[in-house]
Amino acid sequence: MSDKMKILRLEKNAIANALTGGKVTIAVYGLGKMGLPLAAVFAQKGAKVIGVDIDQKVVAEVNKGECPILGEPGLPEMLKPNVERGRLSATMDGVAAAKESDVMVILVPCLLNGDKSPDLTAISAASSSISQGLSKGDLVILETTVPPCTTKNMLLPILKQSGLKDGEFGLAFCPERTSSSRAIRDITGSYMKVVGGIDQKSTATAEAIYSVINKKGVITVSDTTAAEAIKLFEGIYRDVNIALSNELALISREIGVSPMEIFPVVNEPFDEVHQRYHINLLQPGAGVGGHCIPVYPYFVTKTTQTDTSLIKVARKINDFMPYHMVNLIIEGLNDIGKDVKGSNVLILGLAFRGGVKEARNSPAIPIIQRLKELRANVFLYDPLFSKEEIESFGAAYSGSFDNMDCLVIVTDHNEFKEYDWQRISGNMRNKVIVDGRQIVEPEKARKLGFVYKGIGCL
Ligand SMILES: NC(=O)c1ccc[n+]([C@@H]2O[C@H](COP(=O)([O-])OP(=O)(O)OC[C@H]3O[C@@H](n4cnc5c(N)ncnc54)[C@H](O)[C@@H]3O)[C@@H](O)[C@H]2O)c1
């Protein structure tokens, strides 16, 4: 076991100096889209970083200085030199990493089980390893978004299995407030870092560590549960607001008005100072995907006693949007006298968000399933996914518009925004567009002879 520095005993300036001077060892558990950029940033600032992952391939790639995460600007350039210089390495041995480290950061996934209850197995496994290597004076940080009270009710008891008592080690929840494709920028200073510890020393030590890497600074809150709630409430706010935009878009369609005309007028400032309304702050669309926004509401609805009707109904509305897309596809095809059964439908976009290679909870998935149930011929194209990856979602791969009857835009990829619709209209067998991301101007499409259906546009 290496000599640990007992980081919990140091004052803020001493921590900053030790970290930048290469005297602090930080283990990051989970070298995924969020953990690897964090590990690289700590190494870049001078810390010795040990990345821990259960995926042998990820560990091998990182140790070669190769970046397993695609589409993360600045990450490959930061990773390689730090591996070469010996500041960053990876291992599958989480116990040994904890024995070596002063700070252990957990950034493994927390997703949902089949019944939508939170799946805490990865967090439990990572913290068990840490517990076996924990020493007096160490600090453990959880960054993964979790259900309320997880840090104090689940993590703390696991860490105490080490035999250490309250106050002998530190524990903080410091939510990861980043998005894929901008992780380095976010970690180093798009937002202030939020930090909440189980005691004052844990909070102060975590604050000192993140102050070194985040130039926007750190907000400290009263405890770990407050810090957990900040991240959860951010996610729930987004989900509920998107649901409101979606429901208003559905109403708009029924009464024959365009949200794109109405929302900006509602949002006109009340006077020079007050912006009273923010509808369409989050746009209506084909559905809410990814492993954050559609997941975090369940962390609250499944674990608290409060009547969470609003949050549940928001989830229901957002989950309905892919089925609304299918209704628009049927309508568009019916408008040209075609049945959805036997029609060639090309879905544009598998990623849940433009520019991000992530298909988890993508609205494209239920759209494909429903269209197949309706016996359409379903094709899929996404510039970020290979033919094999596309086919694993149950649709045929097609990068061509030839013979298509209907195009369905699910993702706001830049490539789709730059399409030459005139050329495309010449290639299709029938011309129906269903636009779930307000990418095509309705009037322009109609002038080219398309039947246009969209969410958020008339
Ligand atoms: N990706 C995002 O945009 C995003 C945004 C906000 C918050 N988050 C948060 O970050 C967390 C992690 O997300 P991600 O995108 O980095 O996930 P990811 O799936 O890209 O990576 C997770 C990594 O953890 C590894 N892992 C799983 N169990 C492990 C264990 N027991 N020990 C060590 N490693 C283990 C996996 O092999 C994988 O490499 C999420 O659960 C969420 O709370 C992510």
XYZ file of C-alpha atoms and ligand atoms in Angstrom:
502
model
C 0.000 0.000 0.000
C 1.355 3.442 -0.886
C 1.696 6.201 1.669
C -1.590 7.988 1.675
C -1.624 11.693 2.340
C -4.822 11.768 4.474
C -6.323 14.459 2.333
C -9.132 15.067 4.814
C -6.677 16.649 7.217
C -5.382 19.260 4.741
C -6.574 22.825 4.320
C -7.823 24.187 0.999
C -4.567 25.671 -0.288
C -2.558 22.646 0.751
C -4.966 20.396 -1.175
C -4.687 22.541 -4.314
C -0.885 22.550 -4.084
C -0.713 18.810 -3.450
C -3.037 18.041 -6.368
C -1.265 20.253 -8.897
C 2.098 19.078 -7.531
C 1.331 15.436 -8.325
C 0.984 14.323 -4.705
C -2.710 13.397 -4.760
C -3.872 10.066 -6.180
C -7.454 9.959 -7.424
C -9.272 6.784 -8.443
C -12.203 7.254 -10.827
C -14.641 4.311 -10.896
C -16.373 4.085 -14.298
C -14.391 5.182 -17.378
C -17.443 5.967 -19.476
C -18.600 9.080 -21.264
C -18.449 11.062 -18.030
C -15.822 9.257 -15.926
C -13.031 9.211 -18.499
C -13.160 12.969 -19.198
C -13.119 13.621 -15.435
C -10.123 11.305 -14.989
C -8.300 13.054 -17.858
C -9.001 16.515 -16.432
C -7.687 15.528 -12.978
C -4.531 14.095 -14.600
C -4.117 17.198 -16.737
C -4.176 19.317 -13.578
C -1.380 17.218 -12.080
C -3.047 14.461 -10.047
C -2.034 10.837 -10.369
C -5.191 9.166 -11.647
C -6.178 5.497 -11.605
C -9.228 4.739 -13.713
C -11.227 1.671 -12.687
C -13.605 -0.124 -15.011
C -15.152 -3.589 -15.256
C -14.779 -3.526 -19.037
C -11.457 -5.105 -19.969
C -11.481 -3.505 -23.424
C -11.903 -0.008 -21.995
C -9.055 -0.600 -19.520
C -6.743 -1.920 -22.254
C -7.503 0.986 -24.593
C -6.956 3.625 -21.926
C -3.636 2.042 -20.939
C -2.540 2.317 -24.574
C -3.509 5.993 -24.582
C -6.389 5.260 -26.955
C -9.698 6.961 -26.339
C -12.694 4.578 -26.184
C -15.183 7.469 -26.123
C -16.087 8.997 -29.479
C -17.289 12.534 -30.130
C -15.818 14.141 -27.024
C -13.800 17.164 -28.186
C -10.413 17.525 -26.479
C -10.528 14.132 -24.748
C -8.173 12.088 -26.989
C -5.644 14.955 -26.935
C -5.790 15.108 -23.138
C -5.756 11.347 -22.590
C -2.715 10.253 -24.577
C -0.008 12.526 -23.120
C -1.200 11.902 -19.570
C -1.058 8.126 -20.070
C 2.390 8.445 -21.659
C 3.643 10.578 -18.809
C 2.368 7.986 -16.293
C -0.212 10.245 -14.727
C -3.206 8.251 -15.905
C -3.594 4.489 -15.926
C -6.501 2.070 -15.835
C -7.237 -1.135 -13.976
C -10.025 -3.596 -13.275
C -8.873 -3.973 -9.676
C -11.022 -1.525 -7.736
C -9.742 -2.646 -4.337
C -6.078 -2.090 -5.237
C -6.963 1.302 -6.755
C -8.679 2.344 -3.508
C -5.664 1.209 -1.476
C -3.453 3.471 -3.624
C -5.720 6.517 -3.705
C -6.508 9.493 -1.507
C -9.763 10.298 -3.274
C -12.169 7.826 -4.900
C -14.774 9.194 -7.307
C -17.676 6.968 -8.371
C -19.132 7.647 -11.835
C -20.668 4.300 -12.757
C -24.187 4.167 -14.237
C -27.405 4.091 -12.244
C -30.212 3.131 -14.595
C -33.625 1.535 -14.183
C -34.750 -2.043 -13.646
C -37.608 -3.489 -15.699
C -40.157 -2.126 -13.186
C -38.520 1.341 -13.447
C -37.070 1.115 -9.950
C -33.484 2.443 -9.680
C -30.752 -0.112 -10.347
C -28.044 0.593 -7.785
C -25.972 -2.541 -8.394
C -23.021 -0.784 -10.104
C -22.794 1.813 -7.335
C -22.997 -0.888 -4.700
C -20.237 -2.925 -6.426
C -17.907 0.077 -6.829
C -18.414 1.203 -3.234
C -17.788 -2.336 -1.916
C -14.401 -2.332 -3.677
C -13.624 1.088 -2.235
C -14.633 -0.063 1.224
C -12.043 -2.847 1.034
C -9.269 -0.360 0.235
C -10.418 2.586 2.346
C -8.038 4.215 4.856
C -8.345 6.898 7.492
C -8.259 10.377 5.946
C -9.540 9.325 2.486
C -12.404 11.041 0.709
C -15.053 9.191 -1.306
C -17.131 11.166 -3.810
C -20.259 9.976 -5.586
C -20.981 11.827 -8.850
C -23.553 9.491 -10.421
C -27.111 10.806 -10.204
C -28.976 8.706 -7.623
C -32.322 8.529 -5.775
C -32.627 10.852 -2.768
C -30.628 9.833 0.322
C -28.588 7.133 -1.485
C -25.264 8.601 -0.318
C -26.096 8.553 3.378
C -28.407 5.515 3.456
C -26.602 3.169 1.080
C -23.067 4.349 0.400
C -22.131 5.320 3.947
C -23.049 1.913 5.477
C -21.098 0.091 2.728
C -18.034 2.257 3.375
C -18.328 1.622 7.105
C -17.896 -2.090 6.415
C -14.224 -1.071 6.180
C -14.277 -0.825 9.974
C -13.734 2.935 9.853
C -16.055 5.165 11.880
C -17.860 8.452 11.172
C -15.350 11.241 10.684
C -12.418 8.929 9.960
C -13.100 9.127 6.223
C -14.929 11.683 4.126
C -17.956 11.228 1.879
C -19.550 13.759 -0.475
C -22.093 13.838 -3.263
C -20.965 16.108 -6.096
C -23.360 15.778 -9.027
C -21.914 15.495 -12.453
C -23.425 18.433 -14.378
C -22.244 17.732 -17.884
C -23.509 16.622 -21.265
C -21.959 14.215 -23.731
C -19.987 15.973 -26.478
C -19.078 18.855 -24.166
C -17.795 17.010 -21.101
C -14.334 18.620 -20.857
C -15.790 22.109 -21.252
C -18.475 21.410 -18.641
C -16.157 19.755 -16.108
C -13.675 22.615 -16.308
C -16.143 25.436 -16.038
C -19.477 25.702 -17.868
C -21.329 25.513 -14.542
C -20.323 25.814 -10.926
C -19.715 22.460 -9.259
C -22.179 21.520 -6.526
C -20.725 19.847 -3.441
C -22.461 18.446 -0.355
C -20.685 16.308 2.247
C -21.792 14.132 5.153
C -19.898 16.510 7.417
C -18.165 19.873 7.200
C -14.710 18.381 6.545
C -15.971 16.256 3.659
C -17.654 19.282 2.061
C -14.571 21.470 2.468
C -12.213 18.825 1.058
C -14.432 18.151 -1.961
C -14.763 21.902 -2.485
C -10.970 22.277 -2.485
C -10.543 19.466 -5.034
C -13.138 20.710 -7.506
C -11.912 24.311 -7.160
C -8.699 23.149 -8.830
C -10.448 21.867 -11.955
C -13.543 24.097 -12.258
C -12.809 27.714 -13.046
C -16.433 28.758 -12.431
C -16.053 27.680 -8.811
C -17.961 25.518 -6.356
C -21.293 25.906 -4.576
C -21.392 24.089 -1.255
C -24.749 22.905 0.067
C -25.772 21.659 3.491
C -25.419 17.897 2.977
C -25.304 15.010 0.529
C -29.106 14.836 0.154
C -29.298 18.524 -0.805
C -26.630 17.950 -3.463
C -28.478 14.853 -4.771
C -31.733 16.816 -4.925
C -30.151 19.598 -7.010
C -29.287 17.211 -9.822
C -32.620 15.366 -9.590
C -34.651 18.567 -9.583
C -32.740 19.888 -12.620
C -33.660 16.737 -14.550
C -37.283 16.699 -13.401
C -37.654 20.391 -14.282
C -36.569 19.615 -17.823
C -38.853 16.595 -18.159
C -41.933 18.424 -16.852
C -41.261 21.500 -19.003
C -40.743 19.429 -22.129
C -44.034 17.656 -21.311
C -45.795 21.014 -21.050
C -44.388 22.086 -24.436
C -45.431 18.741 -25.891
C -48.966 18.952 -24.520
C -49.371 22.542 -25.722
C -48.107 21.414 -29.141
C -50.741 18.641 -29.202
C -53.480 21.127 -28.255
C -52.174 23.597 -30.869
C -52.485 20.980 -33.553
C -56.069 20.174 -32.581
C -57.171 23.803 -32.594
C -55.199 24.667 -35.737
C -52.546 27.031 -34.427
C -48.779 26.869 -34.716
C -46.744 26.723 -31.481
C -43.830 28.233 -33.381
C -45.962 31.330 -33.949
C -47.583 31.415 -30.533
C -44.838 30.492 -28.077
C -42.496 33.413 -28.898
C -45.384 35.873 -28.504
C -46.338 34.413 -25.109
C -42.690 34.712 -24.145
C -42.500 38.428 -24.998
C -41.123 40.139 -21.876
C -43.875 41.567 -19.657
C -41.855 44.748 -19.273
C -38.186 45.612 -19.534
C -37.342 43.655 -16.409
C -39.735 40.755 -16.144
C -39.729 37.748 -18.414
C -42.879 36.136 -17.061
C -43.264 33.205 -19.407
C -40.811 30.665 -20.682
C -42.936 28.245 -22.635
C -41.004 26.509 -25.331
C -37.869 27.064 -23.326
C -37.690 23.348 -24.030
C -39.061 22.439 -27.417
C -41.837 19.991 -28.180
C -40.610 17.005 -30.129
C -40.548 13.322 -31.018
C -39.794 12.212 -27.455
C -37.303 12.440 -24.607
C -34.364 10.030 -24.693
C -30.946 9.442 -23.171
C -30.070 8.031 -19.762
C -30.761 11.173 -17.776
C -34.010 13.071 -18.340
C -36.324 10.067 -18.861
C -34.654 8.199 -15.975
C -34.289 10.660 -13.075
C -38.039 11.274 -12.533
C -38.385 7.597 -11.538
C -35.618 8.027 -8.950
C -38.138 10.204 -7.119
C -41.509 8.681 -8.045
C -40.323 5.171 -7.107
C -38.647 6.049 -3.828
C -40.660 8.798 -2.107
C -44.077 8.796 -0.405
C -45.120 12.184 -1.815
C -47.907 12.170 -4.402
C -45.786 12.781 -7.500
C -48.714 12.977 -9.955
C -47.302 15.890 -11.941
C -43.942 14.188 -12.491
C -45.644 10.912 -13.442
C -47.996 12.556 -15.887
C -45.099 14.455 -17.498
C -43.344 11.126 -18.082
C -46.534 9.727 -19.597
C -46.879 12.673 -21.999
C -43.245 12.483 -23.089
C -43.463 8.714 -23.538
C -46.537 9.224 -25.730
C -44.725 11.473 -28.233
C -43.140 8.652 -30.317
C -46.651 7.179 -30.711
C -47.907 10.603 -31.776
C -45.132 10.554 -34.394
C -46.513 7.232 -35.675
C -50.003 8.767 -35.833
C -48.572 11.592 -37.965
C -46.876 9.031 -40.247
C -50.208 7.223 -40.735
C -51.990 10.540 -41.374
C -49.361 11.707 -43.871
C -49.486 8.445 -45.807
C -53.296 8.434 -45.747
C -53.251 11.967 -47.194
C -51.629 10.551 -50.340
C -53.941 7.525 -50.371
C -51.438 5.061 -48.948
C -51.677 2.671 -46.070
C -48.844 2.450 -43.566
C -48.831 -1.321 -44.126
C -46.345 -2.017 -46.908
C -45.071 1.584 -47.064
C -41.337 2.281 -47.049
C -40.626 4.510 -44.071
C -37.115 5.893 -43.492
C -36.377 7.080 -39.959
C -33.658 9.725 -39.820
C -31.884 9.574 -36.487
C -31.330 6.946 -33.816
C -29.392 9.180 -31.405
C -31.583 10.765 -28.715
C -29.867 14.125 -29.306
C -28.148 15.673 -32.316
C -24.402 15.022 -32.524
C -24.338 12.462 -29.688
C -23.825 8.753 -30.290
C -26.246 7.526 -27.631
C -29.385 5.527 -28.421
C -30.560 4.746 -24.897
C -34.304 5.460 -24.570
C -34.283 6.996 -28.046
C -37.781 7.784 -29.371
C -36.677 5.999 -32.563
C -36.973 2.669 -30.696
C -40.756 2.730 -29.996
C -41.354 4.301 -33.423
C -39.584 1.357 -35.109
C -41.476 -1.169 -32.971
C -44.900 0.342 -33.628
C -44.290 0.733 -37.363
C -43.232 -2.905 -37.563
C -46.404 -3.935 -35.722
C -48.311 -1.976 -38.370
C -46.346 -3.929 -41.030
C -44.527 -0.955 -42.564
C -41.104 -1.576 -44.143
C -38.923 0.262 -41.647
C -35.532 1.725 -42.610
C -33.186 3.673 -40.387
C -30.242 5.976 -40.963
C -28.021 7.808 -38.492
C -24.632 9.241 -39.482
C -23.172 8.266 -36.089
C -24.171 4.577 -36.194
C -22.818 1.757 -38.397
C -25.012 -0.523 -40.497
C -24.607 -3.316 -37.905
C -25.529 -1.010 -35.036
C -28.595 0.248 -36.924
C -29.732 -3.284 -37.727
C -29.490 -4.318 -34.080
C -32.448 -1.994 -33.454
C -34.651 -4.058 -35.763
C -34.746 -1.742 -38.796
C -33.106 -2.155 -42.189
C -30.161 0.165 -42.867
C -30.622 2.657 -45.680
C -28.527 5.676 -46.511
C -30.645 6.294 -49.614
C -33.996 8.018 -50.181
C -34.774 6.002 -53.316
C -38.172 4.350 -53.173
C -39.072 5.779 -49.782
C -42.654 6.855 -49.128
C -42.115 8.724 -45.887
C -39.185 10.338 -44.061
C -39.371 10.634 -40.287
C -36.979 13.052 -38.573
C -36.263 11.926 -35.010
C -32.856 13.533 -34.313
C -31.652 17.082 -34.906
C -28.305 16.072 -36.425
C -26.561 18.869 -38.356
C -26.382 16.599 -41.404
C -30.180 16.519 -41.599
C -30.383 20.302 -41.252
C -28.172 20.648 -44.341
C -30.119 18.272 -46.578
C -31.050 19.414 -50.082
C -34.786 18.720 -49.894
C -35.283 19.511 -53.579
C -32.890 16.738 -54.549
C -34.400 14.368 -51.997
C -37.918 15.048 -53.262
C -36.744 13.833 -56.692
C -35.535 10.509 -55.290
C -38.514 9.455 -53.203
C -41.352 7.240 -54.389
C -43.895 9.268 -52.410
C -43.238 12.515 -50.620
C -44.235 12.554 -46.976
C -42.145 14.174 -44.236
C -42.870 13.772 -40.535
C -40.627 16.185 -38.696
C -40.173 15.582 -34.990
C -37.465 18.227 -34.518
C -38.588 21.308 -36.482
C -35.757 20.853 -38.951
C -37.623 21.407 -42.215
C -39.540 24.603 -42.917
C -43.132 23.456 -43.512
C -43.814 25.974 -46.306
C -40.603 25.128 -48.144
C -41.375 21.406 -47.941
C -44.934 21.894 -49.200
C -43.701 24.015 -52.134
C -41.519 21.047 -53.115
C -44.617 18.844 -53.142
C -44.131 17.132 -49.757
C -46.987 16.313 -47.451
C -45.524 17.819 -44.278
C -46.500 16.834 -40.736
C -44.549 18.072 -37.760
C -44.512 18.513 -34.020
C -44.476 22.156 -33.101
C -45.386 23.319 -36.623
C -48.722 23.357 -38.403
N -23.578 10.825 -20.407
C -24.189 11.913 -20.017
O -24.487 12.793 -20.825
C -24.520 12.147 -18.558
C -25.124 13.350 -18.268
C -25.453 13.623 -16.980
C -25.188 12.702 -15.986
N -24.578 11.505 -16.262
C -24.287 10.634 -15.119
O -23.110 9.909 -15.266
C -23.350 8.539 -14.977
C -22.434 7.705 -15.825
O -22.778 7.988 -17.155
P -21.835 7.681 -18.389
O -22.476 8.362 -19.546
O -20.419 7.990 -18.087
O -22.025 6.088 -18.501
P -21.318 5.103 -19.516
O -22.278 3.999 -19.722
O -20.750 5.834 -20.684
O -20.048 4.553 -18.688
C -20.123 3.882 -17.482
C -18.838 3.071 -17.289
O -18.905 2.498 -15.983
C -18.373 1.184 -16.081
N -18.830 0.419 -14.915
C -20.022 -0.184 -14.691
N -20.037 -0.774 -13.487
C -18.826 -0.534 -12.913
C -18.228 -0.870 -11.681
N -18.900 -1.558 -10.768
N -16.971 -0.475 -11.440
C -16.275 0.229 -12.355
N -16.796 0.587 -13.555
C -18.047 0.209 -13.838
C -18.864 0.688 -17.409
O -18.119 -0.419 -17.878
C -18.691 1.937 -18.278
O -17.403 1.988 -18.875
C -24.833 8.364 -15.264
O -25.419 7.334 -14.533
C -25.396 9.679 -14.858
O -25.651 9.701 -13.487
C -24.235 11.219 -17.549
